[in-house]
Short mmCIF file of C-alpha atoms and ligand atoms in Angstrom, two decimals:
data_model
loop_
_atom_site.label_atom_id
_atom_site.label_comp_id
_atom_site.label_asym_id
_atom_site.label_seq_id
_atom_site.Cartn_x
_atom_site.Cartn_y
_atom_site.Cartn_z
CA MET A 154 9.24 25.47 -17.60
CA ARG A 155 10.74 23.24 -14.73
CA PRO A 156 14.57 23.49 -14.84
CA THR A 157 16.20 21.19 -17.82
CA ASP A 158 19.04 20.33 -14.96
CA GLU A 159 16.22 18.89 -12.80
CA GLN A 160 16.33 14.99 -12.60
CA TYR A 161 13.00 13.13 -12.97
CA CYS A 162 12.27 9.49 -11.98
CA LEU A 163 8.86 7.37 -13.52
CA GLY A 164 7.72 5.05 -11.29
CA VAL A 165 5.20 2.24 -12.36
CA GLU A 166 3.10 0.37 -9.94
CA SER A 167 1.44 -3.05 -10.79
CA THR A 168 0.94 -5.51 -7.96
CA ALA A 169 -2.76 -6.05 -7.59
CA ASP A 170 -5.85 -4.26 -9.18
CA ASP A 171 -4.22 -0.95 -9.87
CA PHE A 172 -1.90 0.25 -12.57
CA GLY A 173 -0.54 3.83 -11.88
CA VAL A 174 2.76 5.82 -13.10
CA GLY A 175 4.08 8.42 -11.27
CA ILE A 176 7.01 11.07 -11.71
CA ALA A 177 9.06 12.31 -9.17
CA THR A 178 12.08 14.74 -8.93
CA PHE A 179 15.14 13.55 -7.42
CA LYS A 180 14.50 16.46 -4.91
CA GLY A 181 10.95 14.59 -3.63
CA GLU A 182 8.87 16.87 -5.44
CA ILE A 183 5.67 14.62 -6.76
CA LEU A 184 4.80 16.03 -10.38
CA ALA A 185 2.39 13.42 -11.45
CA ASN A 186 0.16 10.25 -9.92
CA ALA A 187 -1.69 8.87 -12.55
CA SER A 188 -3.90 5.33 -12.44
CA SER A 189 -6.37 3.46 -13.54
CA GLY A 190 -7.89 0.69 -11.14
CA TYR A 191 -9.33 -2.80 -12.36
CA ILE A 192 -12.67 -3.28 -10.64
CA PRO A 193 -13.71 -6.89 -11.24
CA GLU A 194 -17.34 -7.43 -12.58
CA GLU A 195 -17.62 -9.98 -9.73
CA GLY A 196 -15.64 -11.41 -7.13
CA GLY A 197 -12.41 -10.43 -6.19
CA ILE A 198 -9.32 -9.91 -8.22
CA HIS A 199 -8.95 -12.33 -11.00
CA PRO A 200 -4.95 -11.73 -11.79
CA ARG A 201 -4.91 -12.49 -15.33
CA GLU A 202 -7.89 -10.21 -15.85
CA ALA A 203 -6.35 -7.59 -13.74
CA ALA A 204 -2.92 -8.23 -15.95
CA ARG A 205 -4.93 -7.39 -19.06
CA HIS A 206 -6.61 -4.16 -17.91
CA HIS A 207 -3.00 -3.00 -16.73
CA ALA A 208 -1.39 -3.88 -20.24
CA GLU A 209 -4.63 -2.02 -21.79
CA ALA A 210 -4.36 0.84 -19.42
CA ALA A 211 -0.77 1.49 -19.63
CA ASP A 212 -0.31 3.98 -22.70
CA LYS A 213 -3.39 6.03 -21.47
CA VAL A 214 -2.06 6.40 -17.66
CA LEU A 215 1.74 7.18 -18.98
CA GLU A 216 0.03 9.83 -21.09
CA GLU A 217 -1.70 11.23 -18.43
CA ALA A 218 1.42 11.54 -16.40
CA PHE A 219 3.55 12.88 -18.97
CA GLN A 220 0.96 15.27 -19.95
CA LYS A 221 0.16 16.75 -16.61
CA THR A 222 4.13 17.80 -16.27
CA GLY A 223 5.13 18.61 -19.46
CA ILE A 224 7.97 16.48 -18.95
CA LYS A 225 9.08 14.63 -22.02
CA PRO A 226 10.21 10.71 -22.05
CA ARG A 227 13.66 12.04 -23.26
CA ASN A 228 13.79 14.34 -19.92
CA LEU A 229 13.68 11.07 -17.12
CA SER A 230 16.91 9.66 -15.67
CA ILE A 231 15.72 6.58 -14.20
CA ILE A 232 12.66 4.15 -14.49
CA ALA A 233 11.49 2.52 -11.44
CA PHE A 234 8.73 -0.49 -10.95
CA SER A 235 7.60 -2.34 -8.23
CA GLN A 236 9.20 -5.42 -8.16
CA GLY A 237 7.26 -7.64 -5.63
CA PRO A 238 5.47 -8.32 -3.42
CA GLY A 239 2.48 -8.95 -5.74
CA LEU A 240 0.32 -11.04 -8.19
CA GLY A 241 2.57 -12.65 -10.88
CA PRO A 242 0.74 -11.77 -13.86
CA CYS A 243 0.27 -7.85 -12.56
CA LEU A 244 3.62 -7.44 -11.61
CA ARG A 245 4.89 -9.05 -14.75
CA THR A 246 2.65 -6.50 -16.77
CA GLY A 247 4.29 -3.51 -15.33
CA ALA A 248 7.83 -4.99 -15.18
CA THR A 249 7.49 -5.20 -19.05
CA VAL A 250 6.37 -1.32 -19.71
CA ALA A 251 9.24 -0.38 -16.94
CA ARG A 252 11.90 -2.57 -18.84
CA ALA A 253 10.77 -1.22 -22.27
CA LEU A 254 10.70 2.25 -21.14
CA ALA A 255 14.40 1.90 -19.81
CA SER A 256 15.63 0.03 -22.65
CA TYR A 257 14.36 2.41 -25.31
CA LEU A 258 15.16 5.40 -23.50
CA ASN A 259 18.67 3.92 -22.49
CA ILE A 260 18.48 4.75 -18.92
CA PRO A 261 19.03 3.00 -15.34
CA LEU A 262 15.92 0.47 -14.06
CA VAL A 263 15.30 0.49 -10.42
CA GLY A 264 13.41 -2.72 -8.88
CA VAL A 265 11.51 -1.40 -5.82
CA ASN A 266 9.69 -3.23 -2.88
CA HIS A 267 6.05 -2.38 -2.81
CA SER A 268 5.82 -2.33 0.65
CA ILE A 269 8.52 -0.15 1.44
CA ALA A 270 7.30 2.26 -1.35
CA HIS A 271 4.04 2.59 0.82
CA ILE A 272 6.56 3.49 3.84
CA GLU A 273 8.79 5.79 2.13
CA ILE A 274 5.82 7.75 0.68
CA GLY A 275 4.12 8.08 3.82
CA LYS A 276 7.32 9.50 5.20
CA LEU A 277 7.97 11.89 2.24
CA ALA A 278 4.34 13.19 2.83
CA THR A 279 3.99 13.59 6.41
CA GLY A 280 7.62 14.33 7.46
CA ALA A 281 7.91 11.22 9.50
CA GLN A 282 11.55 10.22 9.98
CA ASP A 283 11.89 7.22 11.75
CA PRO A 284 8.27 5.60 12.87
CA VAL A 285 6.73 2.43 13.60
CA THR A 286 4.62 2.01 10.35
CA LEU A 287 1.71 -0.12 10.12
CA TYR A 288 0.92 -0.87 6.39
CA VAL A 289 -2.66 -1.87 5.63
CA SER A 290 -3.94 -2.76 2.39
CA GLY A 291 -5.79 -5.45 0.25
CA GLY A 292 -2.87 -7.67 0.08
CA ASN A 293 -0.83 -6.55 3.17
CA THR A 294 -0.82 -6.27 6.64
CA MET A 295 2.42 -5.43 8.65
CA VAL A 296 3.85 -3.44 11.52
CA THR A 297 7.54 -2.44 10.44
CA ALA A 298 10.15 -0.15 11.92
CA TYR A 299 13.80 0.48 10.69
CA ASP A 300 16.72 -1.16 13.04
CA CYS A 301 20.36 -2.36 12.36
CA GLY A 302 19.97 -1.60 8.52
CA LYS A 303 16.65 -3.15 7.48
CA TYR A 304 13.10 -2.23 7.76
CA ARG A 305 12.18 -5.01 10.09
CA VAL A 306 8.44 -6.76 10.61
CA PHE A 307 7.95 -6.65 14.14
CA GLY A 308 4.04 -8.31 13.24
CA GLU A 309 1.94 -9.35 10.49
CA THR A 310 -0.98 -11.31 9.43
CA LEU A 311 -0.74 -14.99 9.82
CA ASP A 312 -3.69 -15.30 6.77
CA ILE A 313 -5.47 -12.56 4.95
CA ALA A 314 -4.89 -8.96 4.57
CA LEU A 315 -7.01 -6.58 6.41
CA GLY A 316 -8.31 -4.82 3.11
CA ASN A 317 -9.33 -8.40 2.07
CA CYS A 318 -11.06 -8.97 5.05
CA LEU A 319 -13.16 -5.97 4.67
CA ASP A 320 -13.42 -6.18 0.95
CA VAL A 321 -14.96 -9.88 1.14
CA PHE A 322 -17.16 -9.15 3.51
CA ALA A 323 -18.35 -6.17 2.32
CA ARG A 324 -19.06 -8.23 -1.13
CA GLU A 325 -21.03 -10.55 1.02
CA ALA A 326 -23.07 -7.94 2.36
CA GLY A 327 -23.85 -6.99 -1.33
CA LEU A 328 -21.93 -3.51 -1.05
CA LYS A 329 -20.57 -2.51 -4.62
CA HIS A 330 -16.69 -1.42 -5.55
CA ARG A 331 -17.33 1.92 -7.71
CA LYS A 332 -14.70 4.31 -8.54
CA GLY A 333 -13.92 6.82 -5.72
CA LEU A 334 -15.46 4.37 -3.19
CA PRO A 335 -13.53 1.24 -2.44
CA LEU A 336 -15.46 -1.96 -0.63
CA GLY A 337 -13.59 -0.65 2.30
CA ALA A 338 -15.00 2.91 2.49
CA ALA A 339 -18.59 1.55 1.61
CA LEU A 340 -18.50 -0.76 4.64
CA GLU A 341 -16.65 2.12 6.96
CA GLN A 342 -20.08 4.43 5.89
CA LEU A 343 -22.13 1.78 7.34
CA ALA A 344 -20.39 0.69 10.20
CA ALA A 345 -20.69 4.52 11.61
CA LYS A 346 -24.04 3.84 11.23
CA GLY A 347 -23.68 0.70 13.72
CA GLY A 348 -23.04 0.86 17.44
CA LYS A 349 -23.68 -2.63 19.01
CA LEU A 350 -20.45 -4.36 19.48
CA VAL A 351 -21.62 -8.15 18.24
CA PRO A 352 -19.17 -11.10 19.84
CA LEU A 353 -16.81 -11.79 17.09
CA PRO A 354 -13.26 -13.51 17.21
CA TYR A 355 -10.47 -11.57 18.54
CA LEU A 356 -7.10 -13.29 17.48
CA VAL A 357 -3.77 -11.77 18.27
CA LYS A 358 -0.84 -14.49 18.78
CA GLY A 359 2.39 -12.80 19.92
CA MET A 360 3.13 -10.21 17.87
CA ASP A 361 1.20 -11.74 14.63
CA LEU A 362 -2.79 -11.74 13.92
CA SER A 363 -4.97 -13.65 12.19
CA LEU A 364 -8.09 -12.30 10.53
CA SER A 365 -9.79 -15.43 8.55
CA GLY A 366 -11.48 -16.78 11.70
CA LEU A 367 -13.20 -13.14 12.35
CA LEU A 368 -14.52 -13.04 8.62
CA THR A 369 -15.67 -16.08 8.68
CA ALA A 370 -17.60 -15.46 11.85
CA ALA A 371 -19.07 -12.46 10.71
CA THR A 372 -19.81 -13.75 7.38
CA THR A 373 -21.82 -16.52 9.16
CA ALA A 374 -23.61 -14.10 11.27
CA LEU A 375 -24.56 -12.13 8.14
CA ARG A 376 -25.80 -15.04 6.27
CA ASN A 377 -27.89 -16.03 9.66
CA ASP A 378 -29.32 -12.44 9.50
CA SER A 379 -28.62 -12.69 13.51
CA TYR A 380 -27.86 -8.70 13.72
CA LYS A 381 -28.19 -5.41 12.08
CA LEU A 382 -25.59 -5.06 8.94
CA GLU A 383 -24.75 -1.74 10.44
CA ASP A 384 -23.98 -3.43 13.67
CA LEU A 385 -21.86 -6.13 12.01
CA CYS A 386 -19.73 -3.81 10.04
CA TYR A 387 -18.93 -1.58 13.29
CA SER A 388 -17.93 -4.91 15.16
CA LEU A 389 -15.62 -6.05 12.22
CA GLN A 390 -14.34 -2.96 12.10
CA GLU A 391 -13.59 -2.65 16.17
CA ASN A 392 -12.08 -6.25 16.04
CA ALA A 393 -9.78 -5.97 13.16
CA PHE A 394 -8.77 -2.65 14.03
CA SER A 395 -8.56 -3.35 17.41
CA MET A 396 -6.01 -6.28 16.59
CA VAL A 397 -3.89 -4.15 14.51
CA THR A 398 -3.44 -1.53 16.78
CA GLU A 399 -2.90 -3.66 19.78
CA VAL A 400 0.53 -5.06 18.03
CA THR A 401 1.49 -1.53 16.77
CA GLU A 402 1.40 -0.24 20.29
CA ARG A 403 3.49 -3.38 21.37
CA ALA A 404 5.99 -2.44 18.54
CA LEU A 405 6.19 0.92 19.66
CA ALA A 406 6.76 -0.08 23.39
CA HIS A 407 9.31 -2.12 22.29
CA THR A 408 11.15 0.23 19.84
CA GLU A 409 10.72 3.18 21.87
CA LYS A 410 10.26 5.46 18.57
CA LYS A 411 8.64 8.80 18.65
CA GLU A 412 6.36 8.27 15.37
CA VAL A 413 3.53 6.13 14.07
CA LEU A 414 2.62 6.22 10.74
CA LEU A 415 -0.41 4.78 9.02
CA THR A 416 0.00 3.71 5.21
CA GLY A 417 -1.60 1.70 2.82
CA GLY A 418 -5.61 1.89 1.30
CA VAL A 419 -6.99 0.90 4.73
CA ALA A 420 -5.10 3.91 5.62
CA ALA A 421 -8.13 6.14 4.81
CA ASN A 422 -10.28 4.81 7.53
CA LYS A 423 -11.23 7.42 9.98
CA ARG A 424 -12.02 5.03 12.82
CA LEU A 425 -8.63 3.27 12.34
CA GLN A 426 -6.90 6.47 12.13
CA SER A 427 -8.49 7.31 15.16
CA MET A 428 -7.63 4.45 17.41
CA LEU A 429 -3.91 4.73 16.21
CA ALA A 430 -3.87 8.21 17.16
CA VAL A 431 -4.67 7.46 21.02
CA ILE A 432 -1.94 4.70 21.51
CA ALA A 433 0.53 7.36 19.70
CA GLU A 434 -0.52 9.91 22.16
CA GLU A 435 -0.13 7.34 25.23
CA HIS A 436 3.39 6.91 24.04
CA ASP A 437 4.44 10.44 23.40
CA ALA A 438 4.48 9.61 19.96
CA ARG A 439 3.83 11.67 16.65
CA PHE A 440 1.04 10.11 14.64
CA SER A 441 0.58 10.95 11.03
CA VAL A 442 -1.22 9.25 8.02
CA VAL A 443 -0.45 9.21 4.47
CA PRO A 444 -2.44 11.37 2.64
CA ARG A 445 -5.21 9.70 0.59
CA GLU A 446 -4.09 10.28 -2.95
CA PHE A 447 -0.80 8.16 -1.91
CA ALA A 448 -2.45 5.54 0.37
CA THR A 449 -3.52 2.98 -2.14
CA ASP A 450 -1.27 1.76 -4.33
CA ASN A 451 0.13 4.41 -6.83
CA GLY A 452 3.16 5.31 -8.99
CA ALA A 453 4.17 8.10 -7.17
CA MET A 454 5.49 6.12 -4.20
CA ILE A 455 7.38 3.67 -6.80
CA ALA A 456 8.98 6.73 -8.26
CA TRP A 457 9.83 8.40 -4.80
CA THR A 458 11.48 4.91 -3.55
CA GLY A 459 13.16 4.53 -7.03
CA VAL A 460 15.26 8.09 -6.53
CA LEU A 461 16.15 7.16 -2.76
CA ALA A 462 17.31 3.73 -4.24
CA TYR A 463 19.15 5.07 -7.19
CA THR A 464 21.05 8.01 -5.45
CA HIS A 465 22.27 5.34 -3.12
CA GLY A 466 23.88 2.90 -5.74
CA VAL A 467 20.78 0.73 -6.38
CA ILE A 468 20.45 -0.26 -9.96
CA THR A 469 18.79 -3.35 -11.42
CA PRO A 470 20.00 -4.66 -14.49
CA ILE A 471 17.57 -5.89 -17.07
CA ASP A 472 18.47 -9.49 -16.98
CA GLU A 473 17.61 -9.21 -12.91
CA SER A 474 14.50 -7.44 -13.15
CA TYR A 475 12.54 -10.73 -12.68
CA VAL A 476 9.67 -10.19 -10.36
CA LYS A 477 9.57 -11.10 -6.77
CA LEU A 478 5.89 -12.48 -5.72
CA ARG A 479 6.88 -13.22 -2.07
CA TRP A 480 9.56 -10.21 -1.78
CA ARG A 481 9.65 -9.55 1.92
CA VAL A 482 10.68 -6.24 3.41
CA GLU A 483 13.39 -7.53 5.54
CA LYS A 484 15.18 -8.80 2.75
CA VAL A 485 15.53 -5.28 1.00
CA ASP A 486 18.65 -3.28 1.45
CA VAL A 487 17.80 0.18 2.01
CA PRO A 488 21.22 2.04 1.94
CA TRP A 489 19.25 5.29 2.08
CA LEU A 490 18.91 4.79 5.46
CA LYS A 491 22.21 4.06 7.02
P1 AMP B 115 -4.39 -1.02 -1.81
O1 AMP B 115 -4.17 -2.01 -1.68
O2 AMP B 115 -3.29 -0.56 -1.07
O3 AMP B 115 -4.50 -0.31 -3.03
O4 AMP B 115 -5.56 -0.58 -0.92
C1 AMP B 115 -6.86 -1.13 -1.01
C2 AMP B 115 -7.55 -1.39 0.23
O5 AMP B 115 -7.92 -0.49 0.55
C3 AMP B 115 -8.97 -2.06 -0.34
O6 AMP B 115 -9.03 -3.39 0.63
C4 AMP B 115 -9.81 -1.07 0.14
O7 AMP B 115 -11.68 -1.62 0.54
C5 AMP B 115 -9.38 -0.45 1.19
N1 AMP B 115 -9.74 0.86 1.61
C6 AMP B 115 -10.12 1.95 0.91
N2 AMP B 115 -10.53 2.91 1.61
C7 AMP B 115 -10.75 2.44 2.80
C8 AMP B 115 -11.60 2.75 3.89
N3 AMP B 115 -12.06 4.35 3.79
N4 AMP B 115 -11.68 2.04 4.95
C9 AMP B 115 -11.02 0.70 4.99
N5 AMP B 115 -10.78 0.38 3.92
C10 AMP B 115 -10.26 1.08 2.89
MG1 MG B 116 -5.04 -1.60 -4.91
#
């Protein structure tokens, strides 16, 4: 039995293909992290189909989170939810669940920035304090670090996200997304069997990077049957990962921070991890990777970031809880870091 004086936050994540519910204590213990992923029958994420999945999965995922912990809804102190950035229909479904819970239980609601939640769960899980963070996922690719009161974006993709780039190529190559084996992981397995570097575009512009040309070139080479699939997967990874690593290294050199954190769904990739470990070592920085359970989108990271925000004065009134599809990290107040 947990002490009754402990305070709990329930977090709802629903920005894209995953519907997640996490429960965190105010002291930073993650008690539950339940989720259900929408897997499209064909092609990429269809926002309305994903939102329908979330609406249908919500009660089951909520129940799983409560059951695992033995915590009752009336034991909760606050409800946090992913307010953005993300896909409109998906965000709105999660926001509706969160608003309903907060209103019914008559407890505060806290809107959380999804990208910042990926950073904060990485810090919580690894003990990193003030890292340069590479956040790479299905929908986001950015290098951030805290400076002058905000998380600042030092570099980012100018077009598609790294995870999206890998997923589209993997689908073109006929790989299938299965439960427990995301497309990026299936591609990683093939890449490990390749080793010949195929010429593909490498596009870093200042501190930003572009992945769409690389994806087009890799897909064209695949259709022309010019190279072995394993070598193409290997080369796609080598180029894309070198690009994000280059930008991360420059941010590290500029900020002179002493930690590098890798977070987001693509953080599970061993090759990417090894590249970042090298640059961290060269700059005498400690390298850490978010654990796999918190790498892809999850409710625990929203619950924990909700705790950080709420305990530093952030509350989101229901009539200001509209979702923010393009909510950038440098627009978010992070009073817990001041
Ligand atoms: P997220 O958007 O944070 O939920 O992360 C999902 C993304 O992570 C998808 O693009 C996946 O293909 C990608 N991903 C998951 N595991 C791996 C892996 N081992 N290597 C590369 N990408 C991965
Ligand atoms: Mg996801």
